[in-house]
Structures are given as structure tokens and as C-alpha cells.
CSV table of C-alpha atoms in Angstrom, one decimal:
chain,number,residue,atom,x,y,z
A,1,UNK,CA,77.7,216.3,97.5
A,2,UNK,CA,75.6,214.0,95.4
A,3,UNK,CA,73.6,212.8,98.4
A,4,UNK,CA,73.1,216.4,99.5
A,5,UNK,CA,71.8,217.5,96.1
A,6,UNK,CA,69.6,214.4,96.0
A,7,UNK,CA,68.1,215.2,99.4
A,8,UNK,CA,67.3,218.8,98.2
A,9,UNK,CA,65.7,217.3,95.0
A,10,UNK,CA,63.5,215.1,97.2
A,11,UNK,CA,62.1,218.3,98.8
A,12,UNK,CA,61.8,220.1,95.5
A,13,UNK,CA,60.1,217.0,93.9
A,14,UNK,CA,57.5,216.9,96.7
A,15,UNK,CA,56.9,220.6,96.1
A,16,UNK,CA,56.3,220.0,92.3
A,17,UNK,CA,53.9,217.2,93.1
A,18,UNK,CA,52.0,219.5,95.4
A,19,UNK,CA,51.7,222.6,93.2
A,20,UNK,CA,50.8,220.5,90.1
A,21,UNK,CA,48.0,218.8,92.1
A,22,UNK,CA,49.6,215.4,91.5
A,23,UNK,CA,49.7,214.2,95.1
A,24,UNK,CA,47.1,211.4,94.3
A,25,UNK,CA,48.4,210.9,90.8
A,26,UNK,CA,49.3,207.4,92.1
A,27,UNK,CA,46.3,206.7,94.4
A,28,UNK,CA,48.0,203.7,96.1
A,29,UNK,CA,51.3,202.8,97.8
A,30,UNK,CA,53.7,201.0,97.4
A,31,UNK,CA,52.2,200.3,94.0
A,32,UNK,CA,50.9,203.2,91.9
A,33,UNK,CA,47.5,201.6,91.4
A,34,UNK,CA,46.1,198.2,92.2
A,35,UNK,CA,48.0,195.7,90.1
A,36,UNK,CA,50.5,198.2,88.6
A,37,UNK,CA,53.7,199.4,90.0
A,38,UNK,CA,53.9,202.4,87.7
A,39,UNK,CA,51.3,204.7,86.3
A,40,UNK,CA,48.9,203.8,83.4
A,41,UNK,CA,48.2,205.9,80.4
A,42,UNK,CA,44.8,206.9,81.9
A,43,UNK,CA,46.5,208.6,84.8
A,44,UNK,CA,48.0,211.3,82.6
A,45,UNK,CA,50.7,213.7,83.7
A,46,UNK,CA,49.7,213.6,87.4
A,47,UNK,CA,50.5,209.9,87.6
A,48,UNK,CA,53.8,210.5,85.8
A,49,UNK,CA,54.8,213.3,88.1
A,50,UNK,CA,53.9,211.4,91.3
A,51,UNK,CA,55.7,208.2,90.1
A,52,UNK,CA,58.7,210.2,89.1
A,53,UNK,CA,58.9,211.6,92.6
A,54,UNK,CA,58.8,208.1,94.0
A,55,UNK,CA,61.7,207.1,91.7
A,56,UNK,CA,63.8,209.8,93.2
A,57,UNK,CA,63.8,207.9,96.5
A,58,UNK,CA,65.3,204.9,94.7
A,59,UNK,CA,68.0,207.1,93.2
A,60,UNK,CA,68.7,208.6,96.6
A,61,UNK,CA,69.1,205.1,98.1
A,62,UNK,CA,71.7,204.2,95.5
A,63,UNK,CA,73.6,207.4,96.2
A,64,UNK,CA,73.6,207.0,99.9
A,65,UNK,CA,74.7,203.4,99.5
A,66,UNK,CA,77.6,204.7,97.4
A,67,UNK,CA,78.5,207.1,100.2
A,68,UNK,CA,78.5,204.3,102.8
A,69,UNK,CA,80.6,202.0,100.6
A,70,UNK,CA,83.1,204.8,99.8
A,71,UNK,CA,83.4,205.7,103.5
A,72,UNK,CA,84.1,202.1,104.5
A,73,UNK,CA,86.7,201.6,101.8
A,74,UNK,CA,88.9,204.6,103.0
A,75,UNK,CA,92.4,203.6,104.1
A,76,UNK,CA,92.0,206.0,107.0
A,77,UNK,CA,88.6,205.2,108.5
A,78,UNK,CA,86.2,208.0,109.2
A,79,UNK,CA,83.6,206.4,111.4
A,80,UNK,CA,81.6,209.7,111.8
A,81,UNK,CA,81.0,209.9,108.1
A,82,UNK,CA,79.9,206.2,108.0
A,83,UNK,CA,77.5,206.7,110.9
A,84,UNK,CA,75.9,209.8,109.4
A,85,UNK,CA,75.6,208.1,106.0
A,86,UNK,CA,73.8,205.2,107.7
A,87,UNK,CA,71.5,207.7,109.3
A,88,UNK,CA,70.7,209.1,105.9
A,89,UNK,CA,69.8,205.6,104.7
A,90,UNK,CA,67.3,205.0,107.5
A,91,UNK,CA,65.8,208.4,107.1
A,92,UNK,CA,65.3,207.6,103.4
A,93,UNK,CA,63.3,204.6,104.5
A,94,UNK,CA,61.3,206.7,107.0
A,95,UNK,CA,60.6,209.3,104.4
A,96,UNK,CA,59.3,206.7,102.0
A,97,UNK,CA,57.0,205.2,104.6
A,98,UNK,CA,55.5,208.6,105.6
A,99,UNK,CA,55.1,209.3,101.9
A,100,UNK,CA,53.0,206.1,101.6
A,101,UNK,CA,50.9,207.0,104.6
A,102,UNK,CA,50.4,210.5,103.1
A,103,UNK,CA,48.8,208.8,100.1
A,104,UNK,CA,46.7,206.4,102.2
A,105,UNK,CA,45.2,209.3,104.2
A,106,UNK,CA,44.5,211.3,101.1
A,107,UNK,CA,46.9,214.1,101.7
A,108,UNK,CA,45.9,215.0,105.2
A,109,UNK,CA,47.7,218.3,105.8
A,110,UNK,CA,49.3,217.2,109.1
A,111,UNK,CA,50.8,214.1,107.5
A,112,UNK,CA,51.9,216.2,104.5
A,113,UNK,CA,53.7,218.4,107.0
A,114,UNK,CA,55.3,215.4,108.7
A,115,UNK,CA,56.4,214.2,105.3
A,116,UNK,CA,58.2,217.5,104.6
A,117,UNK,CA,59.8,217.5,108.1
A,118,UNK,CA,61.0,213.9,107.5
A,119,UNK,CA,62.6,215.1,104.3
A,120,UNK,CA,64.2,218.0,106.2
A,121,UNK,CA,65.7,215.5,108.7
A,122,UNK,CA,67.1,213.6,105.7
A,123,UNK,CA,68.6,216.8,104.4
A,124,UNK,CA,70.0,217.5,107.9
A,125,UNK,CA,72.0,214.2,107.9
A,126,UNK,CA,73.1,214.7,104.3
A,127,UNK,CA,74.4,218.2,105.2
A,128,UNK,CA,76.2,217.0,108.2
A,129,UNK,CA,77.8,214.1,106.3
A,130,UNK,CA,78.9,216.5,103.6
A,131,UNK,CA,80.3,218.9,106.1
A,132,UNK,CA,82.3,216.1,107.8
A,133,UNK,CA,83.8,215.0,104.5
A,134,UNK,CA,85.0,218.6,103.9
A,135,UNK,CA,87.2,218.4,107.0
A,136,UNK,CA,88.7,215.0,106.5
A,137,UNK,CA,91.9,216.3,104.8
A,138,UNK,CA,92.0,219.6,106.8
A,139,UNK,CA,93.8,220.3,110.0
A,140,UNK,CA,91.6,220.5,113.1
A,141,UNK,CA,90.2,223.9,114.0
A,142,UNK,CA,89.2,225.1,117.5
A,143,UNK,CA,85.7,225.8,118.6
A,144,UNK,CA,84.6,229.4,118.6
A,145,UNK,CA,83.9,231.5,121.7
A,146,UNK,CA,81.1,230.4,124.0
A,147,UNK,CA,79.1,233.5,122.8
A,148,UNK,CA,79.5,232.4,119.2
A,149,UNK,CA,78.5,228.8,120.0
A,150,UNK,CA,75.4,230.0,121.9
A,151,UNK,CA,74.4,232.3,119.0
A,152,UNK,CA,75.0,229.4,116.5
A,153,UNK,CA,72.8,227.1,118.5
A,154,UNK,CA,70.1,229.8,118.8
A,155,UNK,CA,70.3,230.5,115.0
A,156,UNK,CA,69.8,226.7,114.3
A,157,UNK,CA,66.9,226.6,116.7
A,158,UNK,CA,65.2,229.7,115.2
A,159,UNK,CA,65.7,228.4,111.7
A,160,UNK,CA,64.1,225.1,112.8
A,161,UNK,CA,61.1,226.9,114.2
A,162,UNK,CA,60.9,228.9,110.9
A,163,UNK,CA,60.8,225.6,108.9
A,164,UNK,CA,58.1,224.1,111.2
A,165,UNK,CA,55.9,227.2,111.1
A,166,UNK,CA,56.4,227.2,107.3
A,167,UNK,CA,54.5,223.8,107.2
A,168,UNK,CA,51.5,225.6,108.8
A,169,UNK,CA,51.7,228.3,106.1
A,170,UNK,CA,51.6,225.5,103.5
A,171,UNK,CA,48.9,223.6,105.3
A,172,UNK,CA,46.6,226.6,105.2
A,173,UNK,CA,47.5,227.8,101.8
A,174,UNK,CA,45.9,227.1,98.4
A,175,UNK,CA,48.2,224.3,97.1
A,176,UNK,CA,46.7,221.3,98.7
A,177,UNK,CA,48.4,218.7,96.4
A,178,UNK,CA,45.4,217.5,94.5
A,179,UNK,CA,42.4,219.0,92.7
A,180,UNK,CA,40.0,217.0,95.0
A,181,UNK,CA,38.5,218.5,98.2
A,182,UNK,CA,41.6,218.0,100.3
A,183,UNK,CA,41.2,219.3,103.9
A,184,UNK,CA,43.4,222.2,105.1
A,185,UNK,CA,44.7,223.1,108.5
A,186,UNK,CA,42.1,225.2,110.4
A,187,UNK,CA,44.3,228.3,110.9
A,188,UNK,CA,44.2,231.7,109.4
A,189,UNK,CA,46.7,231.8,106.5
A,190,UNK,CA,47.3,235.5,107.1
A,191,UNK,CA,48.0,234.8,110.8
A,192,UNK,CA,50.4,232.0,110.4
A,193,UNK,CA,52.2,233.9,107.6
A,194,UNK,CA,52.6,236.8,110.0
A,195,UNK,CA,54.1,234.5,112.6
A,196,UNK,CA,56.4,233.0,109.9
A,197,UNK,CA,57.6,236.5,109.0
A,198,UNK,CA,58.3,237.4,112.7
A,199,UNK,CA,60.3,234.2,113.2
A,200,UNK,CA,62.2,235.0,110.0
A,201,UNK,CA,63.0,238.5,111.3
A,202,UNK,CA,64.3,237.0,114.5
A,203,UNK,CA,66.5,234.6,112.6
A,204,UNK,CA,68.0,237.3,110.6
A,205,UNK,CA,68.8,239.4,113.6
A,206,UNK,CA,70.6,236.4,115.2
A,207,UNK,CA,72.6,235.8,112.0
A,208,UNK,CA,73.7,239.5,111.8
A,209,UNK,CA,74.6,239.5,115.5
A,210,UNK,CA,76.6,236.3,115.1
A,211,UNK,CA,78.4,237.7,112.0
A,212,UNK,CA,79.5,240.8,114.0
A,213,UNK,CA,80.7,238.7,117.0
A,214,UNK,CA,82.6,236.2,114.7
A,215,UNK,CA,84.3,239.0,112.8
A,216,UNK,CA,85.4,240.8,116.0
A,217,UNK,CA,86.8,237.5,117.4
A,218,UNK,CA,88.6,236.8,114.1
A,219,UNK,CA,86.6,233.5,113.7
A,220,UNK,CA,87.1,233.5,110.0
A,221,UNK,CA,85.4,230.2,109.0
A,222,UNK,CA,82.4,230.9,111.2
A,223,UNK,CA,82.1,234.4,109.7
A,224,UNK,CA,82.3,233.1,106.2
A,225,UNK,CA,79.6,230.5,106.7
A,226,UNK,CA,77.4,233.0,108.5
A,227,UNK,CA,77.7,235.3,105.5
A,228,UNK,CA,76.7,232.5,103.2
A,229,UNK,CA,73.7,231.8,105.4
A,230,UNK,CA,72.6,235.5,105.3
A,231,UNK,CA,72.9,235.6,101.5
A,232,UNK,CA,70.7,232.5,101.1
A,233,UNK,CA,68.3,233.9,103.8
A,234,UNK,CA,67.9,237.3,102.1
A,235,UNK,CA,67.3,235.6,98.8
A,236,UNK,CA,64.7,233.3,100.4
A,237,UNK,CA,63.0,236.3,102.0
A,238,UNK,CA,62.8,238.1,98.7
A,239,UNK,CA,61.2,235.1,97.1
A,240,UNK,CA,58.7,234.8,100.0
A,241,UNK,CA,57.7,238.4,99.7
A,242,UNK,CA,57.3,238.1,95.9
A,243,UNK,CA,55.1,234.9,96.2
A,244,UNK,CA,52.8,236.6,98.7
A,245,UNK,CA,52.2,239.7,96.6
A,246,UNK,CA,51.8,237.6,93.4
A,247,UNK,CA,49.2,235.2,95.0
A,248,UNK,CA,51.5,232.2,95.4
A,249,UNK,CA,52.3,231.2,91.8
A,250,UNK,CA,53.5,227.6,91.4
A,251,UNK,CA,57.0,228.5,90.2
A,252,UNK,CA,57.7,230.9,93.2
A,253,UNK,CA,56.4,228.2,95.6
A,254,UNK,CA,58.9,225.7,94.3
A,255,UNK,CA,61.7,228.3,94.4
A,256,UNK,CA,60.8,229.0,98.0
A,257,UNK,CA,61.2,225.3,98.8
A,258,UNK,CA,64.7,225.4,97.2
A,259,UNK,CA,65.5,228.4,99.3
A,260,UNK,CA,64.2,226.8,102.5
A,261,UNK,CA,66.5,223.8,101.9
A,262,UNK,CA,69.6,226.0,101.3
A,263,UNK,CA,68.8,228.2,104.4
A,264,UNK,CA,68.5,225.1,106.5
A,265,UNK,CA,71.8,223.6,105.2
A,266,UNK,CA,73.4,227.0,105.9
A,267,UNK,CA,72.2,227.0,109.5
A,268,UNK,CA,73.6,223.5,110.1
A,269,UNK,CA,77.0,224.5,108.7
A,270,UNK,CA,77.1,227.6,110.8
A,271,UNK,CA,76.3,225.6,114.0
A,272,UNK,CA,79.0,223.0,113.1
A,273,UNK,CA,81.6,225.7,112.3
A,274,UNK,CA,81.0,227.3,115.7
A,275,UNK,CA,81.7,224.0,117.5
A,276,UNK,CA,85.0,223.4,115.8
A,277,UNK,CA,86.5,220.1,114.6
A,278,UNK,CA,87.2,217.6,117.3
A,279,UNK,CA,89.2,215.4,115.1
A,280,UNK,CA,87.8,212.3,114.1
A,281,UNK,CA,89.4,209.2,115.8
A,282,UNK,CA,92.7,207.9,117.1
A,283,UNK,CA,93.4,205.9,113.9
A,284,UNK,CA,93.3,209.1,111.8
A,285,UNK,CA,95.4,211.0,114.3
A,286,UNK,CA,98.1,208.3,114.2
A,287,UNK,CA,98.1,208.1,110.4
A,288,UNK,CA,98.5,211.8,110.1
A,289,UNK,CA,101.8,211.6,112.2
A,290,UNK,CA,103.3,208.4,110.8
A,291,UNK,CA,104.7,208.9,107.2
């Protein structure tokens, strides 16, 4: 849970850097400025905000290391948890490197989008690791019907497209990440926002259809997680509508980032619930039988 929360905070921290115009608060990487690891007094709040966001990566490394050690020390080994925790670690490294490149290229919008998607990949591994740990002490449960599995996969794919198109909305929007003349993506903001909205509508239709199918098939766990996805999705949609009609205020943009993280985690958990629990490895199966 701690690593999942930290992965969400990485996304939110990047959003705060962007809406406050602090993306070049530390104009170099891995140091903040030539000859100084941290910000100097002359950099002001922008330097502090950007450097604070970098410190979050160090905190996340410590948390993920804790997850790896805890998984390795279990009496009944859970190799799936360990593997996904290691994937988190390497994605933290990747995210830090792309963050450094983002600074070097002066907030190129395509690299900024890649930085966000790398953070979303990190969130993906954190969500899967967390979901796996929830099932360690639970009896295995069967996969859902093939129709539910297909709908779960489609919902995950649609949500992924929604997240990717969202980076284009950001890349054409007003919050470039710095007060300097940062280039933007050469698309119509109204056009990409309309596409984003249509993909969102399609995702919601898929979620509602999956909920109906899961309830009719008495797939309780899947129906519950699909309901949670829909709650997060509708809240996220409301925030999106409000931010458009209020001309993208900074607070609403950050809240929309929180919502995007929660919706993505929800889509992952729905997909995993549809596939069932194929229980973990022979060592755990034997230990559950032998007193």
C-alpha cells in the first residue's frame, strides 16, 4: 500500500511541478544546478518544488526496497510479489532517467508525456504488486466467464488509450511547466479534448456493460471492483468537466491527475479480478495443506 501511494504521489508531484511552472526550477540533472545538488536561495520556490519532487523518487526507492525485502523474508515465498516489486524498482530508475532528460530538453512536451507514461507504468506495477498481496492469504478464486474477461481486457485497453490521449490534452494545454517559452504540441486543444471525451464515454459504456454481465453471472468480486472503477471514473469525469468550464485552474488540474491515477488502478484491478487467482506456486500450495 505504501508503494502504491508513493507511486500516485510521484504523478501528483509532477503535476504540481507543472502547474506551478517549476519544471526548470532545477535547471540541471542529476544536480540541481552546476556545483549544487540542491536548490540555492536564489532559485526561490520553483527550485524548492522541483527539488522536493526529485526527493520523492528517493523515498519511493526506499519503500520499494522495503517491499522486496519483506517479500523475500516471508516463510511462504511469494515469487510473483517479488518479481513485480523488482519491476517497480527498475521503473523507478527509468522514471528518474526520463525526468532528467525532460530537464535537459527544456520540457519538450513529447518527453514530458513520456515522463508521465513512465510514471503510469510504475503505478501499474505498484497496483499489481498490491493486488497480488491482497490474495496471499485468501483461497484461490476462479476466472470469470470468457465474456467478462474480454470486457475486462477491453476496459483496460480503453483506459490506457484514455491516459495516452490525456497526455496530448496536457501537451496542447496552457500549463507548460515553466514560465519560459516552452513549445507545445501542434494540435488543437479543443480537438484532442473532444477525442479524450469520446474515449472516456466509450470506457464508461464498457464498464457499465461489464458490471451488468458480472452481476448476471454472480461474479461478485469482479462486480464489486467494476463498481469501484465506475465511482472513480464518474468523479474523474466531473472534475474534468469542471476544469474545462473554469479554464483549467491549477487545483483542478492536480485533482484530475489524482483521478487519472485512481481510475487506472481501478482498471488494472478489474482486469486482474476477471482473470481469477491462479495460485501462486507449489511451495505455497503444499504449505497450505501441511499443518
